Short mmCIF file of C-alpha atoms and ligand atoms in Angstrom, two decimals:
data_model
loop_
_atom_site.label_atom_id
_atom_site.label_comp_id
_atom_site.label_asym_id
_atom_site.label_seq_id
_atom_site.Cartn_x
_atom_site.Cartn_y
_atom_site.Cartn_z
CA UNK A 1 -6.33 -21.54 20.98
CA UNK A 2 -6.36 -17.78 22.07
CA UNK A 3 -7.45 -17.14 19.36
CA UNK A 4 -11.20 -15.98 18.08
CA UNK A 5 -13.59 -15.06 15.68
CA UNK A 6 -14.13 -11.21 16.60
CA UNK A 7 -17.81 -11.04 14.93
CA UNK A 8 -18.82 -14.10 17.83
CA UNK A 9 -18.19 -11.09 20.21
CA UNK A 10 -19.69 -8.12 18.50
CA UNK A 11 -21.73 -6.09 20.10
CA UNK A 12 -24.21 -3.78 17.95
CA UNK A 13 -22.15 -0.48 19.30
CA UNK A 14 -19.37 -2.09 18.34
CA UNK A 15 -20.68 -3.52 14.60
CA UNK A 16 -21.37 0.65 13.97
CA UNK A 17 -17.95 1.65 14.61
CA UNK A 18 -16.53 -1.24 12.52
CA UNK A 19 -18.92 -0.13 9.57
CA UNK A 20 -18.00 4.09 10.09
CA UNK A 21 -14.45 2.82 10.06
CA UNK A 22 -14.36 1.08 7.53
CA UNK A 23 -16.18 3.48 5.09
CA UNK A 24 -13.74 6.02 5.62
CA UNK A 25 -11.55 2.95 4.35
CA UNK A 26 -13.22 2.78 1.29
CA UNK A 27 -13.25 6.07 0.26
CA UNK A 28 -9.26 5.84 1.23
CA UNK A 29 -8.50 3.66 -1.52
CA UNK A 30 -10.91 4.47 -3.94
CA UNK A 31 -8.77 7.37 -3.82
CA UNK A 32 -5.89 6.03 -3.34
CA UNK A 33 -5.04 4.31 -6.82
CA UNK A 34 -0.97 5.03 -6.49
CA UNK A 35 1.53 6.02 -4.21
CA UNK A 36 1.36 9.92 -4.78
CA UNK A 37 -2.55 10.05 -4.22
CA UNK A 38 -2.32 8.14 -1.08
CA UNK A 39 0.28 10.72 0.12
CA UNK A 40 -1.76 13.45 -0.95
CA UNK A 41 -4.48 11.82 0.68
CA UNK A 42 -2.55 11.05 4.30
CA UNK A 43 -1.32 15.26 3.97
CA UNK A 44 -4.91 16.38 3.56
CA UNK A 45 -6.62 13.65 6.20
CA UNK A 46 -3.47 14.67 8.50
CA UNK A 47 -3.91 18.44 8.03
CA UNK A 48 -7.54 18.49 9.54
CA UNK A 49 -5.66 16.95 12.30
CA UNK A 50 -3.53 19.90 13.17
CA UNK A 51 -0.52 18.61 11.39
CA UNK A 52 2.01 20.85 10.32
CA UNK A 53 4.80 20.49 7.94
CA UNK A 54 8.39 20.51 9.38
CA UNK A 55 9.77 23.72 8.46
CA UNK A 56 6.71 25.57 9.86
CA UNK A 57 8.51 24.56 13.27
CA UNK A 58 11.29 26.55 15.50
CA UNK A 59 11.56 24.08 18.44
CA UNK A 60 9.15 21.37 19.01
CA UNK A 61 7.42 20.15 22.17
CA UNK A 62 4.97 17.30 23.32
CA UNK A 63 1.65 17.19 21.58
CA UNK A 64 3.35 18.68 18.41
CA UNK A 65 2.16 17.64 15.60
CA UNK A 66 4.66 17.08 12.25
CA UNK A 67 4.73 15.70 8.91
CA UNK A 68 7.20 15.32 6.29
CA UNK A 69 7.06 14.54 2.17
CA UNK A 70 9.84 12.94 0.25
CA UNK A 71 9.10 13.09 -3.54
CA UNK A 72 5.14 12.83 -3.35
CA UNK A 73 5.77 9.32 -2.68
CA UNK A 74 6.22 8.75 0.71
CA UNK A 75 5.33 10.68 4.17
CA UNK A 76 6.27 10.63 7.52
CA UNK A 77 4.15 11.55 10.58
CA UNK A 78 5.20 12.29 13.98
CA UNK A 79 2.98 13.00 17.10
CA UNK A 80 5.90 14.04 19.69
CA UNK A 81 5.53 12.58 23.01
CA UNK A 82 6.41 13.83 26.44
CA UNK A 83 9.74 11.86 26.72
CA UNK A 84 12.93 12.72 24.73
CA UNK A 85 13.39 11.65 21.48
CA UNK A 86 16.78 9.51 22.47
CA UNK A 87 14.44 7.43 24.48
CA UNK A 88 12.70 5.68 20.92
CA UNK A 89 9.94 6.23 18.97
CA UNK A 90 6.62 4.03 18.23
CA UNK A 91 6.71 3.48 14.74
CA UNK A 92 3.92 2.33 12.41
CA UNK A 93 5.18 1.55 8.90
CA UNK A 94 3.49 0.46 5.97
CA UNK A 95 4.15 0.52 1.93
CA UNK A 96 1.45 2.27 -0.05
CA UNK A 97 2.35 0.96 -3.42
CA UNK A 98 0.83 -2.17 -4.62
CA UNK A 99 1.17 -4.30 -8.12
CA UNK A 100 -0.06 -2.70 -11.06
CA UNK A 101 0.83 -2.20 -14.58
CA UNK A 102 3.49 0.86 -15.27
CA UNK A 103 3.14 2.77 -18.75
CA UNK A 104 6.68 2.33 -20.59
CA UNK A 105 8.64 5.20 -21.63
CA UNK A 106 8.16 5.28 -25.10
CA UNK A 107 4.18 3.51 -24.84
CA UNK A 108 2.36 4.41 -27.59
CA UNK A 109 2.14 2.27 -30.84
CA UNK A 110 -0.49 1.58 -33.58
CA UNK A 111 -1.55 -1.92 -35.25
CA UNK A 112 -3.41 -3.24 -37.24
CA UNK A 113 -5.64 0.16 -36.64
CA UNK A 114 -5.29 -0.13 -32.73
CA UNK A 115 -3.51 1.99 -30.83
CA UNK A 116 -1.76 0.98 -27.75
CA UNK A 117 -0.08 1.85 -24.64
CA UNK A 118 2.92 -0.63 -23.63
CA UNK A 119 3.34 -1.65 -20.03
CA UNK A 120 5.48 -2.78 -18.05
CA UNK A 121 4.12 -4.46 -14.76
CA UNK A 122 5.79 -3.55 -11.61
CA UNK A 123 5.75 -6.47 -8.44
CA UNK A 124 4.41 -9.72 -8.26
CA UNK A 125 1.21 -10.54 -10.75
CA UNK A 126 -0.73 -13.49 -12.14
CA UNK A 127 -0.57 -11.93 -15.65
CA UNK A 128 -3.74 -13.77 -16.85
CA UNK A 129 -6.05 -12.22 -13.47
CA UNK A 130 -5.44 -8.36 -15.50
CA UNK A 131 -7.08 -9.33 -19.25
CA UNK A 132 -10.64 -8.50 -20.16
CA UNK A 133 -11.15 -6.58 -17.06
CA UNK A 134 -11.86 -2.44 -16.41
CA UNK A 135 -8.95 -0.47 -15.85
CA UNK A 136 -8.34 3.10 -15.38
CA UNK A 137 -5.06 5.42 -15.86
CA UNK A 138 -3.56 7.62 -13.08
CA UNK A 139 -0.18 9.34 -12.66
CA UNK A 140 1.77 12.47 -13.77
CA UNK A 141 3.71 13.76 -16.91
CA UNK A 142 5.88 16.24 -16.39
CA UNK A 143 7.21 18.47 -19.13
CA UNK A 144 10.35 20.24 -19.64
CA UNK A 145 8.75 23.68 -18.72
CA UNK A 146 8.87 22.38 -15.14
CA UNK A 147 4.47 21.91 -15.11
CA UNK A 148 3.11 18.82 -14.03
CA UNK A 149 0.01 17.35 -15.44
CA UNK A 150 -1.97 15.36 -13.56
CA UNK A 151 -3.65 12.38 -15.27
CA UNK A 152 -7.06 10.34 -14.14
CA UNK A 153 -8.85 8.30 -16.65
CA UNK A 154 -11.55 5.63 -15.64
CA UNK A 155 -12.77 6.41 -12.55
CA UNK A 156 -16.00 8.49 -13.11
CA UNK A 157 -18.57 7.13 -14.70
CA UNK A 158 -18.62 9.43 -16.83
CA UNK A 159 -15.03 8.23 -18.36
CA UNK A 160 -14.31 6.06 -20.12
CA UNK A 161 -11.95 2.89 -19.06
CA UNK A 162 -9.29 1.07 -20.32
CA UNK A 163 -8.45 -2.46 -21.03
CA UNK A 164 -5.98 -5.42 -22.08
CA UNK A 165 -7.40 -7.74 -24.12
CA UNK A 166 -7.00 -11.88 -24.00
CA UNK A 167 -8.03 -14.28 -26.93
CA UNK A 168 -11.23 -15.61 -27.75
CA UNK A 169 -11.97 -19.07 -26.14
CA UNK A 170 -12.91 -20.56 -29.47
CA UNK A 171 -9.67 -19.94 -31.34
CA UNK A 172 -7.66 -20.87 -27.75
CA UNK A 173 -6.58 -24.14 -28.67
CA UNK A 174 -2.51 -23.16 -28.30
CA UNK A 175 -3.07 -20.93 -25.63
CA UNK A 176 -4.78 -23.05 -23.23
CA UNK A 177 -2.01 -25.70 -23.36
CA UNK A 178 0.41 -23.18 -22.13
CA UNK A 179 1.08 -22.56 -18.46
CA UNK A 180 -0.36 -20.06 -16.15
CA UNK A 181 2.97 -18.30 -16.37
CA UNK A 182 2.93 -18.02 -20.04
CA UNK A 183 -0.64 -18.05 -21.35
CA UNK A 184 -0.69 -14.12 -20.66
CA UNK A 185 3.15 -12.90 -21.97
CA UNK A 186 4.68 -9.48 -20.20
CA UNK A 187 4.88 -7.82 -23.29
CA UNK A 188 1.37 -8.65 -24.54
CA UNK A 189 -0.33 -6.58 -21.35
CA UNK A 190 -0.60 -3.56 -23.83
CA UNK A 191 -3.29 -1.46 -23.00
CA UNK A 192 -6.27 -0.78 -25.53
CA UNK A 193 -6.30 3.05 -26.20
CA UNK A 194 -8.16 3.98 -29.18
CA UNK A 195 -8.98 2.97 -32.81
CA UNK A 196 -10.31 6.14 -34.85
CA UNK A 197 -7.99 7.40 -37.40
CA UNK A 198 -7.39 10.46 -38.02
CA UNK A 199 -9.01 12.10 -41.03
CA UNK A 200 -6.68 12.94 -44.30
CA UNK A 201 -3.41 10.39 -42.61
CA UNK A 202 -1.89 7.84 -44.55
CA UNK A 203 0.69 6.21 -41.47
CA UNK A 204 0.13 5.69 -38.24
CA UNK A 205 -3.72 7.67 -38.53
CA UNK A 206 -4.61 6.02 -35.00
CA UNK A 207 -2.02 6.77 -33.07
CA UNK A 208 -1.73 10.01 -34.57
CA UNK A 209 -5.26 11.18 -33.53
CA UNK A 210 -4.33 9.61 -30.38
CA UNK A 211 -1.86 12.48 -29.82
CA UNK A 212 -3.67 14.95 -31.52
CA UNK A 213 -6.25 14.27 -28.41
CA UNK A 214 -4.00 14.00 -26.20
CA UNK A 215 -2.39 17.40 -27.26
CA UNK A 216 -6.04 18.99 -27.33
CA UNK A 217 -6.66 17.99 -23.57
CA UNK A 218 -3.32 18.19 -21.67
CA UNK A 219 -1.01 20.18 -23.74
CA UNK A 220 1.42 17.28 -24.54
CA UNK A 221 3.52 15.83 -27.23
CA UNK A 222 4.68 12.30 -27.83
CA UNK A 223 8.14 12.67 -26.30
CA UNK A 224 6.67 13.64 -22.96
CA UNK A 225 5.69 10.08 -22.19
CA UNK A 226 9.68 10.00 -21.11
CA UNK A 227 9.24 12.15 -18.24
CA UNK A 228 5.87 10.47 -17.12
CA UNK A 229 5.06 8.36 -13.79
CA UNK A 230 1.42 6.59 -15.53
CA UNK A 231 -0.01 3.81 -13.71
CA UNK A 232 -3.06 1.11 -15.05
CA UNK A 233 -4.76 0.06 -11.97
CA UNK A 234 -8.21 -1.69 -11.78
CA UNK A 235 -10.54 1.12 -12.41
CA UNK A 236 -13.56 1.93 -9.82
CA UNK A 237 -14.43 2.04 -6.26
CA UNK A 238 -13.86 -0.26 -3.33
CA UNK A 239 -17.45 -2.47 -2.71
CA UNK A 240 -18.70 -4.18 0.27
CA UNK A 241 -17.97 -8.02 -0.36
CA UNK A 242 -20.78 -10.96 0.64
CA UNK A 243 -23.99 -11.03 1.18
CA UNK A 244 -23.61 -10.71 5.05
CA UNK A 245 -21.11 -6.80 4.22
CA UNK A 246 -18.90 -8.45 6.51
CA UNK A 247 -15.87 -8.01 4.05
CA UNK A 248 -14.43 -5.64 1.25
CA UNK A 249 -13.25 -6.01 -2.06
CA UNK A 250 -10.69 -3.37 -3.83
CA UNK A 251 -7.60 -2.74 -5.13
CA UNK A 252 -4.54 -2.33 -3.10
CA UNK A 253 -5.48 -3.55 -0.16
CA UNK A 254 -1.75 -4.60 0.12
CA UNK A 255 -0.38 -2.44 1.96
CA UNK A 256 -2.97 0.52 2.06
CA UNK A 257 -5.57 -1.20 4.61
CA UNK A 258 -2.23 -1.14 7.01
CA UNK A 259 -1.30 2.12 5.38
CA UNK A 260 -4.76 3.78 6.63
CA UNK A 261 -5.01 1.94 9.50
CA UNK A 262 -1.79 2.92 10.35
CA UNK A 263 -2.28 6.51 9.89
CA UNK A 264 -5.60 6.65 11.39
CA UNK A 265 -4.50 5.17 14.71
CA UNK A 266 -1.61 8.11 14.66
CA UNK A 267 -4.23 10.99 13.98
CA UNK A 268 -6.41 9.65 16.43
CA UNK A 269 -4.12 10.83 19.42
CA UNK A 270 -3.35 13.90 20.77
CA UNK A 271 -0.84 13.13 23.53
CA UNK A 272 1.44 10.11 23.80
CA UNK A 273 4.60 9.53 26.49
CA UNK A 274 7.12 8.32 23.33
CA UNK A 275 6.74 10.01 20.18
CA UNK A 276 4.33 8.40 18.01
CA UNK A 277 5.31 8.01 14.21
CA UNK A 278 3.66 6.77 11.19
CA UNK A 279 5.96 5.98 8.09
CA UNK A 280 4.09 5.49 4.33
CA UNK A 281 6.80 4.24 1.72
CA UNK A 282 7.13 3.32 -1.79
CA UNK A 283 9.06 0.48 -3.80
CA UNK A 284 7.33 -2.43 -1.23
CA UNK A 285 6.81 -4.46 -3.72
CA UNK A 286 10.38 -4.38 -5.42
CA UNK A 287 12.12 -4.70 -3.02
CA UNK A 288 12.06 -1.29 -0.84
CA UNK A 289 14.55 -0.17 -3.07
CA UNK A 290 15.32 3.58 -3.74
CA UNK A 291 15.11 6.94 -2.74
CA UNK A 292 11.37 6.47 -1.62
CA UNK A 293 12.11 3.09 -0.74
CA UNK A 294 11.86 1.71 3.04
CA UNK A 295 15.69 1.70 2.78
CA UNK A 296 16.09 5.07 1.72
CA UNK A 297 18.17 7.46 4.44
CA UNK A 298 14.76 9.71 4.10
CA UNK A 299 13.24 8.04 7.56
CA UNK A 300 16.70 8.32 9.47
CA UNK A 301 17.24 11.87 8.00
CA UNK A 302 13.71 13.10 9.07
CA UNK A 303 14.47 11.48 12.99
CA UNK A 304 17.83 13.53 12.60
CA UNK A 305 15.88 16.64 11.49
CA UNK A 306 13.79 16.40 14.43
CA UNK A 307 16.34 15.86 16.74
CA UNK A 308 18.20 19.36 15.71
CA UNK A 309 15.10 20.88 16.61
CA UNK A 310 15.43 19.73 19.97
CA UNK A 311 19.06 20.78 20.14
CA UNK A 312 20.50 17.34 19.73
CA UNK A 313 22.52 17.53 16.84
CA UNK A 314 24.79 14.80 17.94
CA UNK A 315 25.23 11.61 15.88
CA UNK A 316 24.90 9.11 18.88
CA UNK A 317 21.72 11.02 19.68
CA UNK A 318 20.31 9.72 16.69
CA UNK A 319 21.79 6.48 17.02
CA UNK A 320 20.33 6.01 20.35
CA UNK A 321 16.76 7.28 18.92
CA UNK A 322 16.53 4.53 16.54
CA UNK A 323 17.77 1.99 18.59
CA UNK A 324 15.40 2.37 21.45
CA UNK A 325 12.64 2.65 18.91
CA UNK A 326 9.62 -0.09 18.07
CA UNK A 327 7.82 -0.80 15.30
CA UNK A 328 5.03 -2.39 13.81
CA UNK A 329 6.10 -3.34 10.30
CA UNK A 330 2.37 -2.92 9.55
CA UNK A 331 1.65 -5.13 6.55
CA UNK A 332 -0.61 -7.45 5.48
CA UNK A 333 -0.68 -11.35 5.54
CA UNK A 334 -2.05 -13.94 3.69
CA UNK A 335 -5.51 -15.39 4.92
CA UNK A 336 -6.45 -19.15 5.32
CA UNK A 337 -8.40 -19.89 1.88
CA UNK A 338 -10.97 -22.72 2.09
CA UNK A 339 -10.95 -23.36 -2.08
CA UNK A 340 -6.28 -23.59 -1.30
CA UNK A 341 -6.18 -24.69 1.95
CA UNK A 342 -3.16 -26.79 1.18
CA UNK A 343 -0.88 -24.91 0.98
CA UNK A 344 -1.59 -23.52 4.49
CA UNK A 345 -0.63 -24.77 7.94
CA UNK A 346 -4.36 -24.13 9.73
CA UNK A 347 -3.14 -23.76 13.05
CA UNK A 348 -0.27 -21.36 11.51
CA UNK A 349 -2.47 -19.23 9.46
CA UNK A 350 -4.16 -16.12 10.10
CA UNK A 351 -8.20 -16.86 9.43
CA UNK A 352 -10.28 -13.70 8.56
CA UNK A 353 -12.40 -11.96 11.36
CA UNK A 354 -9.67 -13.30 13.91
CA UNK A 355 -8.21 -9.85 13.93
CA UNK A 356 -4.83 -8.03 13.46
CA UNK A 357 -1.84 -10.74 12.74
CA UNK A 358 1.43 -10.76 13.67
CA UNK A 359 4.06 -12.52 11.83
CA UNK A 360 7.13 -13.22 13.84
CA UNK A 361 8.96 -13.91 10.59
CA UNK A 362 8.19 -14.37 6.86
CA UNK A 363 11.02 -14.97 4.30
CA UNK A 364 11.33 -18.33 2.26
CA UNK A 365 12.81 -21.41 2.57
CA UNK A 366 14.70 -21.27 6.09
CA UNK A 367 13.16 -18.21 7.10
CA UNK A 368 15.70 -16.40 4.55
CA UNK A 369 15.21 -12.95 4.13
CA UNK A 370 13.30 -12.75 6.91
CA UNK A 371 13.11 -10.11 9.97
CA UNK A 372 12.81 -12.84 12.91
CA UNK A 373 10.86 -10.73 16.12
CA UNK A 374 12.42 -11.34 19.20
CA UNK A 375 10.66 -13.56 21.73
CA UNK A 376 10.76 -10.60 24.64
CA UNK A 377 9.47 -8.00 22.30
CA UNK A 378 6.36 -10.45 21.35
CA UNK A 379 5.76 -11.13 24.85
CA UNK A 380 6.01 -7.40 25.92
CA UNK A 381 3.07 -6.77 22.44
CA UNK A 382 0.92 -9.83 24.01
CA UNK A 383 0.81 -8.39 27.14
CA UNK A 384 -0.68 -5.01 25.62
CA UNK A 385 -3.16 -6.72 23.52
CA UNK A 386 -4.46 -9.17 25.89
CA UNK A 387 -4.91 -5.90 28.74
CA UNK A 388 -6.60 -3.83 25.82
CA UNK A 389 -8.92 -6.55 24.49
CA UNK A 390 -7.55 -6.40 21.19
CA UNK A 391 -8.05 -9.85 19.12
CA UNK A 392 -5.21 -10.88 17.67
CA UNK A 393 -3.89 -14.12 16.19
CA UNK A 394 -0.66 -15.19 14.45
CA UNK A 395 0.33 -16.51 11.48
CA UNK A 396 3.26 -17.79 8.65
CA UNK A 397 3.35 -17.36 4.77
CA UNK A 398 1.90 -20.21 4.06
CA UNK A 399 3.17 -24.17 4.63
CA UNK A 400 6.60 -24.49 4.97
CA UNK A 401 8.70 -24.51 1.29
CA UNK A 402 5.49 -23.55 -0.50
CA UNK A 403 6.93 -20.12 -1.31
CA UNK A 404 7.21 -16.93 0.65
CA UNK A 405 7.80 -13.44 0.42
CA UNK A 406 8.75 -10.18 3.04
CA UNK A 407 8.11 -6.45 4.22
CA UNK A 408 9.53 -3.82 4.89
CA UNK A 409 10.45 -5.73 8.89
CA UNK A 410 13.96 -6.27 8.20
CA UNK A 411 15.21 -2.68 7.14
CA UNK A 412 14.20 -1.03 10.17
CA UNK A 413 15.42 -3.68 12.43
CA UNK A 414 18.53 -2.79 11.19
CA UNK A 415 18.93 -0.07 13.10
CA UNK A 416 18.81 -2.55 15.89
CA UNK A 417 15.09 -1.47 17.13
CA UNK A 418 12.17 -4.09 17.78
CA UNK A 419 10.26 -4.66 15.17
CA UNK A 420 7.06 -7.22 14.32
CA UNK A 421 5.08 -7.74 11.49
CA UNK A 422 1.65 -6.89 12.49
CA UNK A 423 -1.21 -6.08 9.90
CA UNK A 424 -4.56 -7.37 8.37
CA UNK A 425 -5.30 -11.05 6.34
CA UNK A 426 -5.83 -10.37 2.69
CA UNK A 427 -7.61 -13.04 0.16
CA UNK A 428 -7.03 -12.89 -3.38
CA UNK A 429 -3.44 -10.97 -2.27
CA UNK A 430 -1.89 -8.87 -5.63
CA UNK A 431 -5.25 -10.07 -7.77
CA UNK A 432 -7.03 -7.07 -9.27
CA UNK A 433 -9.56 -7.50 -6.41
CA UNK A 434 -8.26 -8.40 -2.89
CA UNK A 435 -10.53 -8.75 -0.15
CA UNK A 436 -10.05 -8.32 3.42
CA UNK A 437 -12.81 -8.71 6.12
CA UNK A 438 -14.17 -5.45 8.18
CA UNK A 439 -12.90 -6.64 11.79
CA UNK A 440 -9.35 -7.48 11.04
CA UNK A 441 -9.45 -3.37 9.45
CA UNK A 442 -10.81 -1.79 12.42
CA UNK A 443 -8.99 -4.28 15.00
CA UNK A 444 -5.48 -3.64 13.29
CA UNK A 445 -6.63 0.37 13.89
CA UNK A 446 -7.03 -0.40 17.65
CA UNK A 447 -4.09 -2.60 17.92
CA UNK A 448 -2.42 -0.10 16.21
CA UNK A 449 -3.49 3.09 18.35
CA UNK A 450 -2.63 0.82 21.91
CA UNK A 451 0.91 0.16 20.53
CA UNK A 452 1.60 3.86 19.90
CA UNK A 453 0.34 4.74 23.85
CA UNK A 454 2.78 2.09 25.25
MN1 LIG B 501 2.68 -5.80 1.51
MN1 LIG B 502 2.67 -7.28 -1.69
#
């Protein structure tokens, strides 16, 4: 096979830049706990760069560097190249949300002299993988006065975390006849907030000094929760993973080792021939749906905006743009695991340390739902890896009707441009702790940064 293990090739030079890279990683989504503080993130990582936003431009020429933010949730970076926009774009895409637990509207209840937050979780979980372990709280609440408050809870070590708990093993005799599916129930993932009453209370004395602390620190009342974005994640930082470092272990892995990679391989060049773009979006894992959703008209709308600053204001213009584009749907896949190996096809499954993957096409069942790459366009990305010396290898979801899943592939090849899946193999995918391994991160970077100069 072409295939092959990257760390049977590494040099020392080459280890040192896999370890710098891949630090920078960690700090990325240590960070990076939701959507809006990887898009802060990406604006303040692509600001040292020289990127500007786009109303700070007149006219716009190669070497020009541009961002734009829809809704703190999703960004879009372009690098314009020497060659005119109607001639396509590179495109790097990749979702920075990932599974997670999302605070309910109206969260906060008291019993039995608990108080609680109610979730609700948001993409695909094993319920029972997020009981008895540290979480931490991030988001916003934003209050009728138009402020925003910005909340962080359980990542310093000086704070304190959060938790769901699960029953003890010796009164489990019920619950451990149920199935994986059921033992943990959706509406039982209820956060642990507090349990001091509050002094001189008869109802309720929990949960009322709950938001008595709650008003004390961030100047808000109950109702508030309504207009609040508040996300449990697994609290604390991204760690080096076996005994050897040679992999990492963290949260969100899916999709924000192909969102950094992504946008590192943009940043990391100054001049390209066809205008280089990076794309972060939200809603991955539901489906790309909404306004900061893949399929939201914010990516065509910022190509049109671009295009009126180089005087073509015509709709074919923009037609032609997107057509003539390609893209690496940059996502992640799921690695070959030893302990599960059956429901892989080996010599269809991306292995870890065999570098960046590309999946032709994912879906389920008959490939449905799936965005099936085009034989020419993989030949034409073959051709560029195998010249650059950029492992690669290439993989399915899996065996054949043992499940499936997609990306964001299909909604930008409806605009009738090449795209390929094309990312880094993930263990443990959508657990509280995924793991990936160091040389598929910094060889989806380099893949990543050739595709953008071809
Ligand atoms: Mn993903
Ligand atoms: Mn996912």
């Amino acid at each position: 096979m072409y295939a092959k293990n990257v760390w049977k090739k590494m040099t020392s030079e080459k280890n040192n830049q896999v370890n710098e890279f891949c630090e920078g990683y960690k700090d990325f989504i240590s960070v990076g706990k939701t959507e809006r503080l990887c898009v802060n993130e990406a604006k303040a990582i692509a600001k040292k760069h020289g990127y500007k936003e786009l109303s700070d431009y007149k006219s716009l020429k190669p070497g020009d560097k541009v961002y734009v933010i829809n809704k703190n949730k999703n960004i879009a970076l372009f690098l314009i190249g020497e060659k005119p926009l109607t001639e396509g774009l590179r495109i790097l895409g990749a979702h920075i949300d990932s599974p997670r637990l999302d605070i309910k509207q109206n969260p906060l209840y008291e019993k039995d002299e608990f108080a609680f937050l109610d979730t609700h979780y948001y993409g695909g979980i094993k319920k029972y993988q997020w009981v008895t372990t540290p979480l931490s709280l991030h988001g916003v609440i934003c209050k009728k006065d138009g402020t925003t408050i910005n909340i962080n809870i359980g990542e310093d070590e000086s704070d304190p975390i959060l938790g769901i708990s699960d029953l003890l093993v010796h009164l489990s005799a019920k619950q451990m006849k149920k199935s994986a599916k059921e033992v943990i129930e959706g509406e039982n993932l209820d956060v642990t907030f507090g349990s001091v009453p509050l002094k001189d209370t008869e109802k309720d004395a929990v949960k009322a000094n709950i938001l008595k602390l709650l008003k004390d620190k961030y100047d808000i009342e109950e109702e508030d929760f309504i207009s609040s974005e508040l996300e449990i994640v697994p609290a604390g930082k991204a760690r080096d993973y076996g005994i050897d470092r040679s992999m990492i272990a963290g949260y969100g892995h899916d999709d924000r080792v192909c969102a950094y990679t992504s946008l590192k391989a943009t940043l990391d060049i100054d001049s390209t021939e066809y205008t280089s773009c990076c794309i972060l979006v939200d809603k991955e894992e539901i489906g790309s749906v909404g306004a900061t959703g893949a399929s939201s008209s914010f990516f065509e709308d910022s190509v049109a905006e671009l295009l009126s600053l180089s005087k073509k204001t015509n709709y074919l213009d923009l037609k032609r743009t997107m057509t003539n584009s390609k893209m690496l749907s940059s996502d992640v896949s799921a690695a070959l695991d030893p302990l599960y190996d059956s429901v892989s096809d080996k010599k269809n499954n991306a292995k870890f340390g065999y570098g960046v993957v590309f999946n032709k096409y994912l879906g389920s069942r008959g490939k449905s739902g799936s965005n099936d790459a085009e034989p020419e366009y993989i030949a034409w990305i073959r051709n560029i890896m195998d010249s650059n010396d950029i492992h690669y290898q290439t993989s399915e979801l899996g065996k054949v009707d043992e499940g499936g899943g997609g990306t964001i592939a299909y909604i930008l090849g409806e605009y009738n441009m090449n795209v390929i899946d094309a990312g880094v193999a993930v263990l443990n995918m959508h657990a509280p702790m995924e793991i990936v391994s160091k040389a598929d991160v910094y060889e989806a970077y380099n893949a990543y940064k050739i595709f953008l100069t071809k």
